[in-house]
Amino acid sequence: MSPSNRRDAKRTNTLGVRTSQFGVQLQMRFPARRSAGALVLALALIFALQPSAFAHTPPKVPKLSKQQLIALVDKYAAKYGIPRSIAHNLVEIESGWRQNARSYRGARGIMQLMPRTARGLRVNYRDPRQNIEGGMRYLRILYDQFRRWDLALAAYHSGPRNVIRFNGVPPKSRKYVA
């Protein structure tokens, strides 16, 4: 081995870089004289794997006035053929017209949509417009299934399976429907 090759062999190092957050480990063998470039490359790869601080920031949704909410409820109730009184009473009972309402069971928004139901309806429950549209559409789907408003409201409250299981309004939904 020539003297220059021995020198290069002695300068060869292993760079091990680890991020505990992702369990990523990079190991590279390189001559020491190129170590600065390899270090920059390794650090660039690590930072590329780090999640952005802003990656999961939900989009800002508008806060609407009660008059705007009433207008939206009226609009979507008419669109889906829901009597205005039923639509208004439903919103009053579900959320008291609070846009950011959240139940202990996880229902969200003015219409108290469960996140899974909202996903199925392809609406963003955080956006009051989409929450109202999704809630009214869901109520119409339930009405089309049960053909009676009391059963549709009971299904909205306790789920369609419970209405089927009890062959009518479930006991826990009787006050809700009344």
Short mmCIF file of C-alpha atoms in Angstrom, two decimals:
data_model
loop_
_atom_site.label_atom_id
_atom_site.label_comp_id
_atom_site.label_asym_id
_atom_site.label_seq_id
_atom_site.Cartn_x
_atom_site.Cartn_y
_atom_site.Cartn_z
CA MET A 1 0.00 0.00 0.00
CA SER A 2 1.45 3.37 -0.93
CA PRO A 3 1.94 6.01 1.77
CA SER A 4 -0.90 8.12 0.37
CA ASN A 5 -3.29 5.12 0.42
CA ARG A 6 -2.35 4.36 4.05
CA ARG A 7 -3.03 7.97 4.97
CA ASP A 8 -6.43 7.81 3.25
CA ALA A 9 -7.20 4.51 4.99
CA LYS A 10 -6.46 6.06 8.38
CA ARG A 11 -8.70 9.02 7.60
CA THR A 12 -11.68 6.85 6.71
CA ASN A 13 -14.30 7.15 9.44
CA THR A 14 -17.87 6.06 10.03
CA LEU A 15 -20.49 8.69 10.62
CA GLY A 16 -23.46 7.46 12.63
CA VAL A 17 -26.28 9.92 13.02
CA ARG A 18 -29.47 9.07 14.87
CA THR A 19 -32.74 10.82 15.61
CA SER A 20 -34.58 9.21 18.49
CA GLN A 21 -37.88 10.74 17.44
CA PHE A 22 -38.03 8.69 14.25
CA GLY A 23 -35.49 5.98 14.96
CA VAL A 24 -33.63 6.95 11.79
CA GLN A 25 -30.02 5.96 11.66
CA LEU A 26 -27.68 6.93 8.87
CA GLN A 27 -24.22 5.43 8.58
CA MET A 28 -21.75 6.43 5.92
CA ARG A 29 -18.13 5.60 5.35
CA PHE A 30 -16.14 8.39 3.89
CA PRO A 31 -12.64 9.80 3.87
CA ALA A 32 -12.11 12.38 6.57
CA ARG A 33 -11.26 15.05 4.04
CA ARG A 34 -14.81 14.72 2.69
CA SER A 35 -16.37 14.59 6.15
CA ALA A 36 -17.74 18.12 6.04
CA GLY A 37 -19.75 17.40 2.89
CA ALA A 38 -21.02 14.08 4.24
CA LEU A 39 -21.97 15.69 7.54
CA VAL A 40 -23.95 18.36 5.72
CA LEU A 41 -25.66 15.65 3.66
CA ALA A 42 -26.51 13.61 6.76
CA LEU A 43 -27.90 16.65 8.58
CA ALA A 44 -29.92 17.66 5.53
CA LEU A 45 -31.47 14.18 5.44
CA ILE A 46 -32.29 14.31 9.15
CA PHE A 47 -33.94 17.71 8.90
CA ALA A 48 -35.87 16.59 5.83
CA LEU A 49 -37.34 13.76 7.92
CA GLN A 50 -38.42 16.08 10.74
CA PRO A 51 -42.11 17.07 10.61
CA SER A 52 -42.82 20.68 9.97
CA ALA A 53 -44.04 22.63 12.96
CA PHE A 54 -46.90 23.80 10.78
CA ALA A 55 -47.78 20.48 9.12
CA HIS A 56 -50.88 19.77 11.20
CA THR A 57 -52.21 23.26 11.76
CA PRO A 58 -55.93 23.10 10.97
CA PRO A 59 -57.16 25.73 8.55
CA LYS A 60 -58.71 28.81 10.10
CA VAL A 61 -62.50 28.63 9.89
CA PRO A 62 -64.73 31.67 10.08
CA LYS A 63 -66.67 32.49 13.24
CA LEU A 64 -70.22 33.28 12.13
CA SER A 65 -72.81 35.44 13.82
CA LYS A 66 -76.05 33.88 15.06
CA GLN A 67 -77.91 35.57 12.18
CA GLN A 68 -75.52 33.95 9.69
CA LEU A 69 -76.00 30.58 11.39
CA ILE A 70 -79.80 30.93 11.26
CA ALA A 71 -79.59 31.81 7.55
CA LEU A 72 -77.43 28.72 6.89
CA VAL A 73 -79.74 26.44 8.87
CA ASP A 74 -82.71 27.81 6.92
CA LYS A 75 -80.87 27.40 3.60
CA TYR A 76 -79.87 23.77 4.18
CA ALA A 77 -83.16 22.83 5.83
CA ALA A 78 -84.95 24.07 2.69
CA LYS A 79 -82.43 22.32 0.42
CA TYR A 80 -83.00 18.97 2.14
CA GLY A 81 -86.73 19.36 2.76
CA ILE A 82 -86.50 19.58 6.55
CA PRO A 83 -89.19 21.63 8.33
CA ARG A 84 -87.69 24.86 9.66
CA SER A 85 -88.99 24.25 13.19
CA ILE A 86 -87.35 20.81 13.33
CA ALA A 87 -84.05 22.22 12.04
CA HIS A 88 -84.01 25.10 14.54
CA ASN A 89 -85.02 22.90 17.48
CA LEU A 90 -82.36 20.35 16.54
CA VAL A 91 -79.61 22.99 16.56
CA GLU A 92 -80.88 24.44 19.85
CA ILE A 93 -80.88 21.03 21.54
CA GLU A 94 -77.61 19.82 20.03
CA SER A 95 -75.37 22.82 20.58
CA GLY A 96 -77.36 25.86 21.73
CA TRP A 97 -76.10 27.51 18.51
CA ARG A 98 -72.47 27.21 19.72
CA GLN A 99 -70.14 26.65 16.77
CA ASN A 100 -67.35 25.04 18.80
CA ALA A 101 -69.56 22.81 20.95
CA ARG A 102 -68.11 19.42 21.87
CA SER A 103 -69.94 16.66 23.67
CA TYR A 104 -68.40 14.27 26.17
CA ARG A 105 -68.83 11.54 23.54
CA GLY A 106 -66.88 13.51 20.93
CA ALA A 107 -69.64 15.05 18.79
CA ARG A 108 -68.49 18.37 17.36
CA GLY A 109 -69.80 21.68 16.11
CA ILE A 110 -73.18 23.30 15.82
CA MET A 111 -74.87 20.11 14.56
CA GLN A 112 -72.84 17.86 16.90
CA LEU A 113 -71.53 15.58 14.18
CA MET A 114 -69.38 12.67 15.25
CA PRO A 115 -66.01 12.84 13.46
CA ARG A 116 -66.62 9.48 11.77
CA THR A 117 -70.04 10.63 10.52
CA ALA A 118 -68.50 13.89 9.26
CA ARG A 119 -65.85 11.92 7.36
CA GLY A 120 -68.56 9.73 5.84
CA LEU A 121 -70.43 12.84 4.74
CA ARG A 122 -67.15 14.37 3.51
CA VAL A 123 -67.53 17.53 5.56
CA ASN A 124 -65.18 19.36 7.90
CA TYR A 125 -66.98 19.44 11.25
CA ARG A 126 -64.83 22.42 12.32
CA ASP A 127 -66.29 24.63 9.58
CA PRO A 128 -69.77 25.80 10.68
CA ARG A 129 -71.04 25.96 7.09
CA GLN A 130 -69.98 22.39 6.35
CA ASN A 131 -71.13 21.21 9.78
CA ILE A 132 -74.64 22.57 9.18
CA GLU A 133 -74.80 21.24 5.63
CA GLY A 134 -73.58 17.82 6.79
CA GLY A 135 -75.99 17.70 9.73
CA MET A 136 -79.00 18.59 7.59
CA ARG A 137 -78.00 16.11 4.90
CA TYR A 138 -77.55 13.39 7.53
CA LEU A 139 -80.97 14.15 9.04
CA ARG A 140 -82.50 13.85 5.56
CA ILE A 141 -80.75 10.50 5.02
CA LEU A 142 -82.22 9.28 8.31
CA TYR A 143 -85.68 10.57 7.39
CA ASP A 144 -85.48 8.78 4.04
CA GLN A 145 -84.53 5.59 5.89
CA PHE A 146 -87.23 5.73 8.62
CA ARG A 147 -89.95 7.84 6.91
CA ARG A 148 -90.93 9.57 10.17
CA TRP A 149 -89.41 12.66 11.74
CA ASP A 150 -89.53 11.27 15.28
CA LEU A 151 -87.56 8.19 14.19
CA ALA A 152 -85.12 10.29 12.15
CA LEU A 153 -84.48 12.52 15.18
CA ALA A 154 -84.09 9.49 17.46
CA ALA A 155 -81.58 8.03 14.99
CA TYR A 156 -79.72 11.37 14.88
CA HIS A 157 -79.55 11.28 18.69
CA SER A 158 -78.77 7.65 19.45
CA GLY A 159 -77.86 6.15 16.09
CA PRO A 160 -79.87 4.28 13.46
CA ARG A 161 -78.94 0.88 14.92
CA ASN A 162 -80.67 1.74 18.20
CA VAL A 163 -83.86 2.79 16.41
CA ILE A 164 -83.83 -0.52 14.55
CA ARG A 165 -82.97 -2.49 17.70
CA PHE A 166 -85.82 -0.94 19.70
CA ASN A 167 -88.14 -0.97 16.69
CA GLY A 168 -88.91 2.68 17.39
CA VAL A 169 -87.66 5.50 19.59
CA PRO A 170 -85.10 4.16 22.10
CA PRO A 171 -85.82 4.98 25.77
CA LYS A 172 -82.80 7.30 26.02
CA SER A 173 -84.10 9.36 23.06
CA ARG A 174 -87.72 9.83 24.20
CA LYS A 175 -87.14 13.22 25.86
CA TYR A 176 -84.97 14.29 22.93
CA VAL A 177 -87.73 13.56 20.40
CA ALA A 178 -90.60 14.97 22.49
#
